[in-house]
PDB file of C-alpha atoms and ligand atoms in Angstrom:
ATOM      1  CA  MET E   1    -109.075  32.916 -80.169  1.00  0.00           C
ATOM      2  CA  SER E   2    -112.462  33.900 -81.521  1.00  0.00           C
ATOM      3  CA  ASP E   3    -114.206  31.411 -83.744  1.00  0.00           C
ATOM      4  CA  GLU E   4    -115.613  34.048 -86.069  1.00  0.00           C
ATOM      5  CA  ALA E   5    -113.231  37.003 -86.324  1.00  0.00           C
ATOM      6  CA  PRO E   6    -110.657  36.634 -89.086  1.00  0.00           C
ATOM      7  CA  ILE E   7    -108.185  38.776 -87.132  1.00  0.00           C
ATOM      8  CA  ASP E   8    -106.694  37.732 -83.790  1.00  0.00           C
ATOM      9  CA  TYR E   9    -104.698  39.869 -81.340  1.00  0.00           C
ATOM     10  CA  SER E  10    -103.947  37.318 -78.639  1.00  0.00           C
ATOM     11  CA  THR E  11    -100.258  37.152 -79.560  1.00  0.00           C
ATOM     12  CA  GLY E  12     -99.688  40.918 -79.649  1.00  0.00           C
ATOM     13  CA  GLY E  13     -99.867  42.107 -83.232  1.00  0.00           C
ATOM     14  CA  PRO E  14    -102.686  41.231 -85.613  1.00  0.00           C
ATOM     15  CA  ARG E  15    -102.740  37.728 -87.070  1.00  0.00           C
ATOM     16  CA  LEU E  16    -105.153  36.244 -89.559  1.00  0.00           C
ATOM     17  CA  VAL E  17    -107.144  33.266 -88.386  1.00  0.00           C
ATOM     18  CA  GLY E  18    -107.209  30.525 -90.975  1.00  0.00           C
ATOM     19  CA  GLY E  19    -108.084  26.876 -90.711  1.00  0.00           C
ATOM     20  CA  ARG E  20    -106.063  23.707 -90.534  1.00  0.00           C
ATOM     21  CA  CYS E  21    -107.401  20.314 -91.542  1.00  0.00           C
ATOM     22  CA  GLY E  22    -107.028  17.707 -88.829  1.00  0.00           C
ATOM     23  CA  ASP E  23    -106.827  14.929 -91.408  1.00  0.00           C
ATOM     24  CA  CYS E  24    -104.401  16.145 -94.064  1.00  0.00           C
ATOM     25  CA  ASP E  25    -102.886  19.291 -92.466  1.00  0.00           C
ATOM     26  CA  GLU E  26    -104.052  21.543 -95.302  1.00  0.00           C
ATOM     27  CA  VAL E  27    -104.033  25.214 -94.226  1.00  0.00           C
ATOM     28  CA  MET E  28    -106.664  27.521 -95.688  1.00  0.00           C
ATOM     29  CA  PHE E  29    -107.877  31.111 -95.553  1.00  0.00           C
ATOM     30  CA  PRO E  30    -110.603  31.956 -95.051  1.00  0.00           C
ATOM     31  CA  ARG E  31    -111.418  28.974 -92.878  1.00  0.00           C
ATOM     32  CA  ARG E  32    -114.080  26.609 -94.203  1.00  0.00           C
ATOM     33  CA  ASP E  33    -116.161  23.977 -92.526  1.00  0.00           C
ATOM     34  CA  ARG E  34    -114.763  21.294 -94.805  1.00  0.00           C
ATOM     35  CA  CYS E  35    -111.221  20.827 -96.029  1.00  0.00           C
ATOM     36  CA  PRO E  36    -110.985  21.899 -99.704  1.00  0.00           C
ATOM     37  CA  ARG E  37    -108.381  19.186-100.296  1.00  0.00           C
ATOM     38  CA  CYS E  38    -109.775  16.064 -98.638  1.00  0.00           C
ATOM     39  CA  ALA E  39    -113.325  17.154 -97.622  1.00  0.00           C
ATOM     40  CA  ALA E  40    -112.775  16.209 -93.984  1.00  0.00           C
ATOM     41  CA  SER E  41    -114.818  18.197 -91.457  1.00  0.00           C
ATOM     42  CA  THR E  42    -112.020  18.305 -88.880  1.00  0.00           C
ATOM     43  CA  VAL E  43    -110.946  21.883 -89.693  1.00  0.00           C
ATOM     44  CA  THR E  44    -109.900  23.912 -86.647  1.00  0.00           C
ATOM     45  CA  PRO E  45    -108.843  27.591 -86.401  1.00  0.00           C
ATOM     46  CA  CYS E  46    -105.146  28.337 -86.648  1.00  0.00           C
ATOM     47  CA  LEU E  47    -103.120  31.540 -86.604  1.00  0.00           C
ATOM     48  CA  LEU E  48    -101.383  32.356 -89.851  1.00  0.00           C
ATOM     49  CA  PRO E  49     -97.909  33.906 -90.068  1.00  0.00           C
ATOM     50  CA  SER E  50     -98.046  37.716 -89.976  1.00  0.00           C
ATOM     51  CA  ARG E  51     -95.342  38.122 -92.610  1.00  0.00           C
ATOM     52  CA  GLY E  52     -95.061  36.850 -96.122  1.00  0.00           C
ATOM     53  CA  THR E  53     -93.933  37.818 -99.587  1.00  0.00           C
ATOM     54  CA  LEU E  54     -95.850  39.612-102.301  1.00  0.00           C
ATOM     55  CA  TRP E  55     -96.633  36.958-104.909  1.00  0.00           C
ATOM     56  CA  THR E  56     -98.389  39.178-107.437  1.00  0.00           C
ATOM     57  CA  TRP E  57    -100.285  42.439-107.309  1.00  0.00           C
ATOM     58  CA  THR E  58    -102.226  44.993-109.312  1.00  0.00           C
ATOM     59  CA  VAL E  59    -103.614  48.463-108.787  1.00  0.00           C
ATOM     60  CA  GLN E  60    -107.329  48.922-108.277  1.00  0.00           C
ATOM     61  CA  GLY E  61    -107.720  52.070-110.344  1.00  0.00           C
ATOM     62  CA  PHE E  62    -111.467  52.680-110.018  1.00  0.00           C
ATOM     63  CA  PRO E  63    -113.993  52.397-107.184  1.00  0.00           C
ATOM     64  CA  PRO E  64    -114.931  48.737-106.699  1.00  0.00           C
ATOM     65  CA  PRO E  65    -118.655  48.032-107.027  1.00  0.00           C
ATOM     66  CA  SER E  66    -118.972  45.956-103.856  1.00  0.00           C
ATOM     67  CA  PRO E  67    -117.607  45.334-100.367  1.00  0.00           C
ATOM     68  CA  PRO E  68    -115.132  44.710 -98.835  1.00  0.00           C
ATOM     69  CA  TYR E  69    -113.211  47.172-100.973  1.00  0.00           C
ATOM     70  CA  MET E  70    -115.958  49.776-101.399  1.00  0.00           C
ATOM     71  CA  ALA E  71    -114.825  53.365-101.418  1.00  0.00           C
ATOM     72  CA  VAL E  72    -116.531  55.777 -99.060  1.00  0.00           C
ATOM     73  CA  ASP E  73    -117.252  58.248-101.842  1.00  0.00           C
ATOM     74  CA  PRO E  74    -116.249  57.831-105.499  1.00  0.00           C
ATOM     75  CA  GLU E  75    -115.014  61.442-105.484  1.00  0.00           C
ATOM     76  CA  ASP E  76    -112.539  60.576-102.736  1.00  0.00           C
ATOM     77  CA  PHE E  77    -111.335  57.414-104.387  1.00  0.00           C
ATOM     78  CA  VAL E  78    -107.595  56.858-104.415  1.00  0.00           C
ATOM     79  CA  PRO E  79    -106.179  53.921-106.406  1.00  0.00           C
ATOM     80  CA  PHE E  80    -104.776  51.209-104.158  1.00  0.00           C
ATOM     81  CA  GLY E  81    -102.915  47.962-104.492  1.00  0.00           C
ATOM     82  CA  VAL E  82    -104.491  44.536-104.330  1.00  0.00           C
ATOM     83  CA  GLY E  83    -102.393  41.430-104.350  1.00  0.00           C
ATOM     84  CA  TYR E  84    -101.740  37.888-103.317  1.00  0.00           C
ATOM     85  CA  VAL E  85     -99.431  37.421-100.378  1.00  0.00           C
ATOM     86  CA  GLU E  86     -97.668  34.101-100.025  1.00  0.00           C
ATOM     87  CA  LEU E  87     -97.334  33.127 -96.385  1.00  0.00           C
ATOM     88  CA  PRO E  88     -94.816  30.554 -95.167  1.00  0.00           C
ATOM     89  CA  GLY E  89     -96.426  27.184 -95.864  1.00  0.00           C
ATOM     90  CA  ALA E  90     -97.328  28.097 -99.464  1.00  0.00           C
ATOM     91  CA  LEU E  91    -100.700  29.566 -98.552  1.00  0.00           C
ATOM     92  CA  ARG E  92    -101.734  32.537-100.679  1.00  0.00           C
ATOM     93  CA  VAL E  93    -104.055  35.193 -99.280  1.00  0.00           C
ATOM     94  CA  GLU E  94    -105.770  37.844-101.397  1.00  0.00           C
ATOM     95  CA  SER E  95    -105.432  41.202 -99.703  1.00  0.00           C
ATOM     96  CA  ARG E  96    -105.609  44.913-100.059  1.00  0.00           C
ATOM     97  CA  LEU E  97    -102.121  46.463 -99.966  1.00  0.00           C
ATOM     98  CA  VAL E  98    -101.188  49.556 -98.000  1.00  0.00           C
ATOM     99  CA  GLY E  99     -98.580  51.969 -99.303  1.00  0.00           C
ATOM    100  CA  ASP E 100     -97.479  53.596-102.517  1.00  0.00           C
ATOM    101  CA  PRO E 101     -97.987  51.191-105.443  1.00  0.00           C
ATOM    102  CA  ARG E 102     -94.744  52.529-106.955  1.00  0.00           C
ATOM    103  CA  GLU E 103     -92.934  50.821-104.069  1.00  0.00           C
ATOM    104  CA  PHE E 104     -94.518  47.419-104.588  1.00  0.00           C
ATOM    105  CA  ALA E 105     -92.473  44.636-106.113  1.00  0.00           C
ATOM    106  CA  ILE E 106     -93.068  40.931-106.538  1.00  0.00           C
ATOM    107  CA  GLY E 107     -91.157  39.025-103.876  1.00  0.00           C
ATOM    108  CA  MET E 108     -90.954  41.899-101.400  1.00  0.00           C
ATOM    109  CA  GLU E 109     -91.535  41.167 -97.716  1.00  0.00           C
ATOM    110  CA  VAL E 110     -94.903  42.377 -96.422  1.00  0.00           C
ATOM    111  CA  GLU E 111     -96.609  42.207 -93.048  1.00  0.00           C
ATOM    112  CA  LEU E 112    -100.180  42.138 -91.839  1.00  0.00           C
ATOM    113  CA  VAL E 113    -101.723  45.441 -90.755  1.00  0.00           C
ATOM    114  CA  THR E 114    -105.279  46.509 -90.071  1.00  0.00           C
ATOM    115  CA  ILE E 115    -107.043  49.504 -91.570  1.00  0.00           C
ATOM    116  CA  GLU E 116    -110.390  51.091 -90.922  1.00  0.00           C
ATOM    117  CA  LEU E 117    -112.626  51.701 -93.886  1.00  0.00           C
ATOM    118  CA  ALA E 118    -116.153  53.056 -93.567  1.00  0.00           C
ATOM    119  CA  GLY E 119    -116.219  51.947 -89.933  1.00  0.00           C
ATOM    120  CA  ASP E 120    -115.118  48.399 -90.638  1.00  0.00           C
ATOM    121  CA  GLU E 121    -111.802  46.924 -89.617  1.00  0.00           C
ATOM    122  CA  LEU E 122    -110.130  45.274 -92.583  1.00  0.00           C
ATOM    123  CA  PHE E 123    -106.856  43.461 -92.889  1.00  0.00           C
ATOM    124  CA  ALA E 124    -104.236  44.515 -95.389  1.00  0.00           C
ATOM    125  CA  PHE E 125    -100.574  43.903 -96.015  1.00  0.00           C
ATOM    126  CA  ALA E 126     -97.912  46.617 -96.022  1.00  0.00           C
ATOM    127  CA  PRO E 127     -94.254  46.566 -97.074  1.00  0.00           C
ATOM    128  CA  VAL E 128     -91.942  45.751 -94.146  1.00  0.00           C
ATOM    129  CA  ARG E 129     -89.988  48.870 -93.173  1.00  0.00           C
ATOM    130  CA  ARG E 130     -86.333  48.252 -92.519  1.00  0.00           C
TER     131      ARG E 130
HETATM  132 ZN1   ZN W   1    -107.846  17.788 -95.420  1.00  0.00          ZN
END
């Protein structure tokens, strides 16, 4: 598992790399050097679950002014979903959402995917297809 990359492929599909506190077991994303709960510096990388539920979401209806959500060209901008995904363990991750916003619903099951935007690999969550 890489120490820097937030996305890990060692188990097959993409997984986010978060951090787990060695003192109090707090799980965080992104990983920090110190635990946000108890300030211990014993945080080590840990793989987060690849599936979770959509906790809340909104539609980004105009080109964002800054990375990581920058549009390639404002003329080509297409509104997209942004939301918080609750992963098992009560950790919430802010993420871009892939898919038609008309299909999004609070509580729906979503899974981690990766997308390429302006040459960068970004993570996103997409509705689980059944
Ligand atoms: Zn802690």
